[in-house]
Short mmCIF file of C-alpha atoms and ligand atoms in Angstrom, two decimals:
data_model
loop_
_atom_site.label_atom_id
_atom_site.label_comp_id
_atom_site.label_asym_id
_atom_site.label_seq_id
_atom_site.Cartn_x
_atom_site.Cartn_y
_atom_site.Cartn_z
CA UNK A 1 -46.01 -66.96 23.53
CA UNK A 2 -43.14 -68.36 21.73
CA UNK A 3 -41.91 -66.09 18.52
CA UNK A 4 -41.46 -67.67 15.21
CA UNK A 5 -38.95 -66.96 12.54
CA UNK A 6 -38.95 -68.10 9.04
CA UNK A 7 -36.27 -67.98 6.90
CA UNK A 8 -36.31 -68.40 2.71
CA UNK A 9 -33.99 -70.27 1.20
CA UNK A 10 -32.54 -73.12 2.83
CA UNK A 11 -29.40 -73.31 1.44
CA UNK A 12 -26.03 -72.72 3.08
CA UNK A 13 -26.73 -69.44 4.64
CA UNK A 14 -30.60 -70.02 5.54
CA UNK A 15 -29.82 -73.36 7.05
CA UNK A 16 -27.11 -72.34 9.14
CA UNK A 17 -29.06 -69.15 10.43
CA UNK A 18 -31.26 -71.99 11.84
CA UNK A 19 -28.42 -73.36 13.26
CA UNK A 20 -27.28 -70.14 15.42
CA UNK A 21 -31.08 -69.05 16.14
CA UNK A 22 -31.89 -72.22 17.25
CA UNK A 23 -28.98 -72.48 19.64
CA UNK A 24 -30.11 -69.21 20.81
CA UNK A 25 -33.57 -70.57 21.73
CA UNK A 26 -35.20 -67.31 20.80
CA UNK A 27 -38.20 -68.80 18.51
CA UNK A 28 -39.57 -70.92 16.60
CA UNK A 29 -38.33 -71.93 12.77
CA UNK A 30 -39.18 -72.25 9.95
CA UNK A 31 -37.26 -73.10 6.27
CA UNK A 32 -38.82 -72.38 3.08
CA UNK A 33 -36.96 -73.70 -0.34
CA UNK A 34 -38.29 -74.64 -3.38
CA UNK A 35 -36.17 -77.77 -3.88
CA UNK A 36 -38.63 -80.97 -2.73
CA UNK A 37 -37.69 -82.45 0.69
CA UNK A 38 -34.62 -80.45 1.79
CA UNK A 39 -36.29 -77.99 3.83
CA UNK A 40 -38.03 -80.94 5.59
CA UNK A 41 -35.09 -82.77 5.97
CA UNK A 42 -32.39 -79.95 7.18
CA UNK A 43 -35.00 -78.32 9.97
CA UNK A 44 -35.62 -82.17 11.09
CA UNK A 45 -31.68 -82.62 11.20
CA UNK A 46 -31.33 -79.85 13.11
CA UNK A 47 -34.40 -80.31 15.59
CA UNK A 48 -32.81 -83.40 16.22
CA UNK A 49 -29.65 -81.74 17.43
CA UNK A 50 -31.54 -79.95 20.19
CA UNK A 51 -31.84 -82.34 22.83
CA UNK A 52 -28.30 -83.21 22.65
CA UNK A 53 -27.85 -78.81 23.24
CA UNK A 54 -31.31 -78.58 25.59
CA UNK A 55 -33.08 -76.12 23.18
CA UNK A 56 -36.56 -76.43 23.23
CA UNK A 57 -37.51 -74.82 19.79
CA UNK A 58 -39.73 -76.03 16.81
CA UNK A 59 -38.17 -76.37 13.65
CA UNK A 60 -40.23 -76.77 10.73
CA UNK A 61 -38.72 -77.02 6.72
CA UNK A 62 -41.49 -76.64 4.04
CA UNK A 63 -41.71 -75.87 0.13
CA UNK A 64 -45.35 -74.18 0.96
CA UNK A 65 -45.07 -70.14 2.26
CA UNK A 66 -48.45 -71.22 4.46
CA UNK A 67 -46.17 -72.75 6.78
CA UNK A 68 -44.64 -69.45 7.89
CA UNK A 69 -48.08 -67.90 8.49
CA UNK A 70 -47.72 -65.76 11.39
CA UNK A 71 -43.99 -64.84 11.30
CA UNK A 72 -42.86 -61.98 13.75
CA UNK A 73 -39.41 -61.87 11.47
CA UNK A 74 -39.02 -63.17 7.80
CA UNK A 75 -35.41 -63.55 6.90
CA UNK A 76 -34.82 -63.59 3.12
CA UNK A 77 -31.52 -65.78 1.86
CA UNK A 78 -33.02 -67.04 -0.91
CA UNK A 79 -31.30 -66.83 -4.31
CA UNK A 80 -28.15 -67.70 -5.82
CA UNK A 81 -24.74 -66.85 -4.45
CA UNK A 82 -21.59 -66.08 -6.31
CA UNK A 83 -18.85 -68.00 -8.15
CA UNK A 84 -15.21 -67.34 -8.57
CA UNK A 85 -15.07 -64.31 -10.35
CA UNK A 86 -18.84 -62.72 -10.33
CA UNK A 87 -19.17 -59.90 -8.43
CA UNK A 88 -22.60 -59.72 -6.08
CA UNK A 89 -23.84 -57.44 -9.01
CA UNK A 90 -23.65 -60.04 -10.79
CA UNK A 91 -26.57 -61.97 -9.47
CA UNK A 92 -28.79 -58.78 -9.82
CA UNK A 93 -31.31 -59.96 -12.67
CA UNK A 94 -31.73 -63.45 -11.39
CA UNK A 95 -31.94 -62.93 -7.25
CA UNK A 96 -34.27 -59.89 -8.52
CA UNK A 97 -36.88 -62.15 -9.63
CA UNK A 98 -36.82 -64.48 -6.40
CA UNK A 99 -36.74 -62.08 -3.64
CA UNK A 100 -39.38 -60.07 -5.10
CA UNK A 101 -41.69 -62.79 -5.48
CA UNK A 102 -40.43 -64.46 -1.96
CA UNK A 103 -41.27 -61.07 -0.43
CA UNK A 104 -44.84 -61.15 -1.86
CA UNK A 105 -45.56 -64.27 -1.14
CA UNK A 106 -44.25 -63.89 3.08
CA UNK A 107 -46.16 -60.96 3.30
CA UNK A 108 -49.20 -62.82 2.53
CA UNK A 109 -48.68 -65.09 5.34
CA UNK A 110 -47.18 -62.29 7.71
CA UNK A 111 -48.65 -59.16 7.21
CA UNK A 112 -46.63 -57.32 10.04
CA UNK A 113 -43.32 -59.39 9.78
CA UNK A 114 -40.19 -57.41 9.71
CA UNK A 115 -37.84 -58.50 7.04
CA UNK A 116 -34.39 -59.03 6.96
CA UNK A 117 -32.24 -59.67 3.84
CA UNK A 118 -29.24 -60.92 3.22
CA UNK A 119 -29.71 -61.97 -0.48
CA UNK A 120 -27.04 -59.98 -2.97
CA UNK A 121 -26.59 -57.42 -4.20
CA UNK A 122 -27.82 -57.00 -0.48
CA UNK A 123 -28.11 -53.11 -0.65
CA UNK A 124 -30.43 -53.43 -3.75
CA UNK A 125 -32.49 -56.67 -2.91
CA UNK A 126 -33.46 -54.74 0.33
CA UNK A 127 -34.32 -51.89 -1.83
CA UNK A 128 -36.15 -54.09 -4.01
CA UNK A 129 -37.76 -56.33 -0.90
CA UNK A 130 -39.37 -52.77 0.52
CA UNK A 131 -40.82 -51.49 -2.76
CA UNK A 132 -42.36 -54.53 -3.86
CA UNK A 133 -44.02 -55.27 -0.04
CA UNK A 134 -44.95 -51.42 0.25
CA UNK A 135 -42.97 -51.46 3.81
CA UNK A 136 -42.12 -48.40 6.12
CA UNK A 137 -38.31 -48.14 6.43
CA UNK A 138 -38.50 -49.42 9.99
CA UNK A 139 -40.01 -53.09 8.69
CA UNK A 140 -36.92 -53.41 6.63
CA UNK A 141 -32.84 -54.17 6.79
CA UNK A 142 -30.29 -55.56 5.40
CA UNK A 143 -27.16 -57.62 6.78
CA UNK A 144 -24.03 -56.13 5.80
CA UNK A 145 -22.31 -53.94 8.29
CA UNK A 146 -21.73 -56.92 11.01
CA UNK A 147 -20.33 -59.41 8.79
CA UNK A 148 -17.97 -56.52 7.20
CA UNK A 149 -17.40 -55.42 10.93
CA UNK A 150 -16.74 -58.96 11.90
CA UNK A 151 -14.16 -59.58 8.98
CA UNK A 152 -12.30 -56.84 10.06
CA UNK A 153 -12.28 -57.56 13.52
CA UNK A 154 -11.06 -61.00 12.78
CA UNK A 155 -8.37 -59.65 10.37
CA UNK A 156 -7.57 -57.29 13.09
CA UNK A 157 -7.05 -60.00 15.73
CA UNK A 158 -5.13 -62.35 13.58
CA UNK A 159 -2.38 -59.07 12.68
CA UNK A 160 -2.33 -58.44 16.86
CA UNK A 161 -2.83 -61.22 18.81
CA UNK A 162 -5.37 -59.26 20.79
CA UNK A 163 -8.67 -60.65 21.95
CA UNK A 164 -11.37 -60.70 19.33
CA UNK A 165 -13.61 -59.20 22.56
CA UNK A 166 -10.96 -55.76 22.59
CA UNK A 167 -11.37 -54.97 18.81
CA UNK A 168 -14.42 -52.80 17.70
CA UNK A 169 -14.44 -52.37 13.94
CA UNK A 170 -16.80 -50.70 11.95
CA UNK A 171 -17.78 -51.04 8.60
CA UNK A 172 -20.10 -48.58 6.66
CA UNK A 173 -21.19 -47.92 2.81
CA UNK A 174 -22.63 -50.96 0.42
CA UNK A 175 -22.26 -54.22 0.66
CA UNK A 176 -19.69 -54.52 -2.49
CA UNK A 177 -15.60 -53.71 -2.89
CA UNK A 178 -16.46 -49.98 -2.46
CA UNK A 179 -17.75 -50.64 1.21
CA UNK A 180 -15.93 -48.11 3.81
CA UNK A 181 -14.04 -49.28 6.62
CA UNK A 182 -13.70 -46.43 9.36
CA UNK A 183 -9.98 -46.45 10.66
CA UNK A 184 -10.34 -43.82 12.26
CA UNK A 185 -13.51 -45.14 15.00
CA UNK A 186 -12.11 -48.27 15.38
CA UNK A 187 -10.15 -49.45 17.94
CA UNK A 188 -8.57 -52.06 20.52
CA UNK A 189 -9.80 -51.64 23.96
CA UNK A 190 -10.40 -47.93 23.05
CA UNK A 191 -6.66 -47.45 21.23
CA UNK A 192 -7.70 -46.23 18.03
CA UNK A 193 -6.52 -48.92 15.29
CA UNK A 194 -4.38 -46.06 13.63
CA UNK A 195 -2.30 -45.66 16.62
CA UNK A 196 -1.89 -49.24 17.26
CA UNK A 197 -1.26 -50.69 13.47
CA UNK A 198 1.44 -48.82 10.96
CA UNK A 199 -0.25 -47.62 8.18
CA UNK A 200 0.87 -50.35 5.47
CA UNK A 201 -0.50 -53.03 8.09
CA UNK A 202 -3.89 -51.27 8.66
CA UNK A 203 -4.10 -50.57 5.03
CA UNK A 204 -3.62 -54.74 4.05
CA UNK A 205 -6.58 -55.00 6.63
CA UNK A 206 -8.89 -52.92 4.74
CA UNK A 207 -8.13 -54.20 1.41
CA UNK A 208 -8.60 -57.66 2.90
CA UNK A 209 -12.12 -57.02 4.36
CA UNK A 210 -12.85 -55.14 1.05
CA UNK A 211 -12.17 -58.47 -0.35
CA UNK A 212 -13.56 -60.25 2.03
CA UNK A 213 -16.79 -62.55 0.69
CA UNK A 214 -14.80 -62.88 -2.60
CA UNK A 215 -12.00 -64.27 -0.46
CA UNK A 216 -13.92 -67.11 0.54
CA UNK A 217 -15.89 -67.51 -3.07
CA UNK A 218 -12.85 -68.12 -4.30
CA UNK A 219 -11.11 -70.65 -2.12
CA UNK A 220 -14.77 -72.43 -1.95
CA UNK A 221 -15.73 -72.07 -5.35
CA UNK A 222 -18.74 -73.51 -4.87
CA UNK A 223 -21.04 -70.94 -3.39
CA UNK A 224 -20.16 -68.18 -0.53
CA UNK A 225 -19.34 -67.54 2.84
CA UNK A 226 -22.35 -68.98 5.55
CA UNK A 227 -21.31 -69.37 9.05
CA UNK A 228 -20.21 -65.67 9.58
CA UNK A 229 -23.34 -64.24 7.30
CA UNK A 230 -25.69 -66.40 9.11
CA UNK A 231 -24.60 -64.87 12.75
CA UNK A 232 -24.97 -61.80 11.66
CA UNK A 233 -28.43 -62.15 10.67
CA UNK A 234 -28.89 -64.38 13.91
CA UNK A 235 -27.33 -61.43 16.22
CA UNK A 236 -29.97 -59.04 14.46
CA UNK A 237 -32.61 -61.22 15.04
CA UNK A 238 -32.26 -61.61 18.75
CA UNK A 239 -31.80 -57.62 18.77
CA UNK A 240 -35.36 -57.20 17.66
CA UNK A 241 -37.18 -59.77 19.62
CA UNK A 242 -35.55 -59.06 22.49
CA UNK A 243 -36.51 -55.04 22.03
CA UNK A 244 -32.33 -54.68 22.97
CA UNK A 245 -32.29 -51.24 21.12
CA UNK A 246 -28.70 -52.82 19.78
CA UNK A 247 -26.85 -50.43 17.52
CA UNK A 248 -25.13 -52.40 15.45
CA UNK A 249 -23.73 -51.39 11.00
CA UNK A 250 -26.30 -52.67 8.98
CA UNK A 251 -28.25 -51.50 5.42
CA UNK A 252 -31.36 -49.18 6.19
CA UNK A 253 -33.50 -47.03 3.83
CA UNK A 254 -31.68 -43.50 4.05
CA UNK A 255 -34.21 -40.76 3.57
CA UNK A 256 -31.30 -38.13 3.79
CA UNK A 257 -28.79 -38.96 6.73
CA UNK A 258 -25.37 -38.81 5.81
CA UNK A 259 -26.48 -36.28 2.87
CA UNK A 260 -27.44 -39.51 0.92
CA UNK A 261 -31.41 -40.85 0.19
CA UNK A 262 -33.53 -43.38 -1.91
CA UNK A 263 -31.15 -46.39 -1.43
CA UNK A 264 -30.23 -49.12 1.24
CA UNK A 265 -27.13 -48.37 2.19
CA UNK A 266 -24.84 -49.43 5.72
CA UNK A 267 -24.77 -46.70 8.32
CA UNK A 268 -24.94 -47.60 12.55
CA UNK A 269 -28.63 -48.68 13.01
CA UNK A 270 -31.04 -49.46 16.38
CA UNK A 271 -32.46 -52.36 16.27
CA UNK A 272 -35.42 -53.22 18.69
CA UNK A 273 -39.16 -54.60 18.42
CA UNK A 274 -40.08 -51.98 16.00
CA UNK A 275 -37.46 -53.11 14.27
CA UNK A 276 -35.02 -50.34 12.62
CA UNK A 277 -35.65 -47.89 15.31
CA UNK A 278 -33.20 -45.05 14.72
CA UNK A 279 -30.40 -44.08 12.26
CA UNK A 280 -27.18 -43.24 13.79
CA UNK A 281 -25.35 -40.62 12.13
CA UNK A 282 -21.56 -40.29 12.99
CA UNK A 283 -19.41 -36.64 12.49
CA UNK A 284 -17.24 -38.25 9.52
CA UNK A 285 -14.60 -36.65 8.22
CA UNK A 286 -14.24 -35.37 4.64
CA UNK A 287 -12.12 -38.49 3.64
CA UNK A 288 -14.92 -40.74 5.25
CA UNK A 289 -17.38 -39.10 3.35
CA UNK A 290 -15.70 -38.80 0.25
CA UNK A 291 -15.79 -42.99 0.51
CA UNK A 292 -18.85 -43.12 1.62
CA UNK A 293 -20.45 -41.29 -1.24
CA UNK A 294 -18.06 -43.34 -4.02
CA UNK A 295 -19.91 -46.79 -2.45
CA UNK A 296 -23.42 -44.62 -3.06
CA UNK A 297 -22.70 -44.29 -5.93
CA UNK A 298 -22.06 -47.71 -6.72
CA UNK A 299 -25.47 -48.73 -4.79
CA UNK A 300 -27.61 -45.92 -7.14
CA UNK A 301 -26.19 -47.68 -10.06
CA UNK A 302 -27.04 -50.94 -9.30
CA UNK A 303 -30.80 -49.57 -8.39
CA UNK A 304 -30.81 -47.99 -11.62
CA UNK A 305 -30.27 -51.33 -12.81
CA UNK A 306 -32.93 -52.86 -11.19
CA UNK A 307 -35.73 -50.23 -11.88
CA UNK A 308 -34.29 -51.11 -15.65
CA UNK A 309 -35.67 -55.17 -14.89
CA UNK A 310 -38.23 -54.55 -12.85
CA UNK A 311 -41.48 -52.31 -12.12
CA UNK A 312 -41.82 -51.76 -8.91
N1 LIG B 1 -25.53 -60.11 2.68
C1 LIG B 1 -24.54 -60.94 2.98
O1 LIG B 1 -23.70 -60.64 3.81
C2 LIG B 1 -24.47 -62.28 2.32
C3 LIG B 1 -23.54 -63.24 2.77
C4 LIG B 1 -23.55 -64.50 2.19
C5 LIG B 1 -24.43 -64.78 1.14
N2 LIG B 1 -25.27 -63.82 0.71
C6 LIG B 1 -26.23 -64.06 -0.37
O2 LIG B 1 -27.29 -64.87 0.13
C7 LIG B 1 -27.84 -65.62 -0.96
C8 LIG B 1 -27.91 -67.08 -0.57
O3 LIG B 1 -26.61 -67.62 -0.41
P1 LIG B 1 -26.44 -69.15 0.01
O4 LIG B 1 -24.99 -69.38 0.20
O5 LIG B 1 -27.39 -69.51 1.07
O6 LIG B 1 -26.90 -69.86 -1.36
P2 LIG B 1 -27.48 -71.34 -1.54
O7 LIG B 1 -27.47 -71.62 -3.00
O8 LIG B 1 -26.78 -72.28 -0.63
O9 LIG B 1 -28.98 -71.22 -1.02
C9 LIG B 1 -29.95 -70.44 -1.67
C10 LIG B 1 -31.24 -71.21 -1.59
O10 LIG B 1 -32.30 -70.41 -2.10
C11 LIG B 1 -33.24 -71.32 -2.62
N3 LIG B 1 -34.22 -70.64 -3.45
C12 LIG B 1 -34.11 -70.19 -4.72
N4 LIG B 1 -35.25 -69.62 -5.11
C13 LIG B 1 -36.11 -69.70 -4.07
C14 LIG B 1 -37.44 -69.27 -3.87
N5 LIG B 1 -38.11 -68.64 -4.84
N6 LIG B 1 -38.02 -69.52 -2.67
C15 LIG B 1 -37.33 -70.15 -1.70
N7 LIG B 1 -36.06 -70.57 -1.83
C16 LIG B 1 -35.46 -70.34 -3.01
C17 LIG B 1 -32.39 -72.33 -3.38
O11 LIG B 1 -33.11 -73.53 -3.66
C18 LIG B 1 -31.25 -72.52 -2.40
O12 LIG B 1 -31.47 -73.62 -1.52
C19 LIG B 1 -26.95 -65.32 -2.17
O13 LIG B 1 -27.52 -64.32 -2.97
C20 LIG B 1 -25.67 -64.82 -1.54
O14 LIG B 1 -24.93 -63.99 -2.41
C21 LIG B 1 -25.32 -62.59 1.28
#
């Protein structure tokens, strides 16, 4: 039986999610937008790309939640991104309004879809997406920590010249400026990044991929980063249907590990068919966790914000 995933809002980043899960060939798609005919027309677009690849996948657009009846995964992108200047908090009262009703409305469809989100602020949209659909903790994440991870890696291998393959980053806290990059866990080909780069260089890294999405907003201007978002939430799609039991950073529903509950928040997460399986909780040291609870603290804020809007 062939899986399906649908994915709401099919703008830059839900579009090109299609785009790496259908190269994948890992289910079935679908795209949900409200604007008339573009759903239609970019899953058509795209299904006719696969012969020319050999994927045999349907790809369906739509403006009508029926047509993602039956969803195994429901991946949330819907909402608007930022412009030069806003910061993802920013978008907090209007994305509030879309994901929560974009939530309701999947859920009606897919009863026992797991969700993932990857509309900002992404820490409190998840937070939001799980209240408003009632879900256990295990239905529910958010992409974050491999696009953070990713940016550093890539930052890492343009300052080295190493292979993008040797470098394992890792990037923990919320999704926002305050996000923590762990020096001292990541590494090239097991040399721990401190020991390779001198301090002022590994420092410019982790301002950089602090900086990262607001890079990009602001040589764009028109909207945010896509292509590395979207494989993110492509890589943790294929984790869960194919049950790999993939630990990879990503924002979970903490009800206490790393001393910190009641938020979304990016720690090391499993990922398999049950979707978030297990919460990984690494020894940090008192720096690390010192960061870690100065990002908190931004998340709690921004919830308190929300529960301010909203009832949920
Ligand atoms: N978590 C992350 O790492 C990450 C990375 C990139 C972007 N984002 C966020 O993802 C969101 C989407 O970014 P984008 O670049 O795709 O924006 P976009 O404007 O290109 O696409 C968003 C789409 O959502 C649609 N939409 C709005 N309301 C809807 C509704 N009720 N139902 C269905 N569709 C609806 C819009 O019509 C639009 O096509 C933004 O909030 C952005 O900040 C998060």
């Amino acid at each position: 039986m062939t899986a399906k995933i649908s994915i709401v809002g099919a703008g830059m980043t839900g579009s090109t999610t299609a785009h790496w899960l259908a190269e994948r060939e890992i289910a079935d798609l679908v795209l949900v937008d409200i604007v008339e005919g573009m759903p239609q027309g970019k899953a058509l677009d795209l299904l006719e790309a696969l012969p020319v690849i050999g994927r045999d996948v349907a790809v369906v657009g739509s403006n009508d939640f029926s047509a993602t009846k039956g969803s195994e995964i429901v991946i949330i992108t819907a909402g608007i991104p930022r412009k030069p200047g806003m910061s993802r908090e920013d978008l907090l009262t209007t994305n509030a309004k879309i994901v929560g009703e974009a939530t309701t409305s999947a859920l009606k469809y897919s009863p026992d879809a797991l969700f993932i989100i990857l509309t900002n602020p992404l820490d409190t949209m998840a937070y939001l997406a799980m209240k408003t659909g009632k879900l256990p903790r295990e239905r529910i994440v958010g992409q974050a920590g491999i696009l953070d991870s990713a940016r550093m890696r890539a930052f890492v291998a343009l300052e080295t010249g190493v292979s993008v393959e040797n470098i394992a980053c890792y990037v923990l806290g919320g999704h926002g400026d305050e996000m923590v990059p762990l020096t001292g866990r990541s590494n090239i080909a097991g040399i721990p990044l401190r020991e390779y780069l001198p301090p002022d260089k590994l420092e410019a890294i982790v301002t950089r991929t602090r900086k990262g999405g607001g890079e990009i907003v602001s040589l764009l201007k028109t909207g945010s980063a896509y292509y590395a978002p979207a494989v993110a939430v492509a890589q943790m799609a294929e984790a869960i249907l194919k049950d790999k039991h993939l630990i990879v950073p990503a924002s979970a529903f903490l009800m206490g590990e790393y001393g910190l509950k009641d938020l979304f928040f990016g720690v090391p997460v499993q990922l398999g068919r049950n979707g978030m399986e297990k919460i990984v909780e690494y020894r940090l040291d008192a720096d690390e966790m010192t960061a870690l609870e100065k990002s908190a603290a931004a998340v709690k804020e921004s919830i308190t914000v929300l529960n301010s809007l909203v009832k949920i």
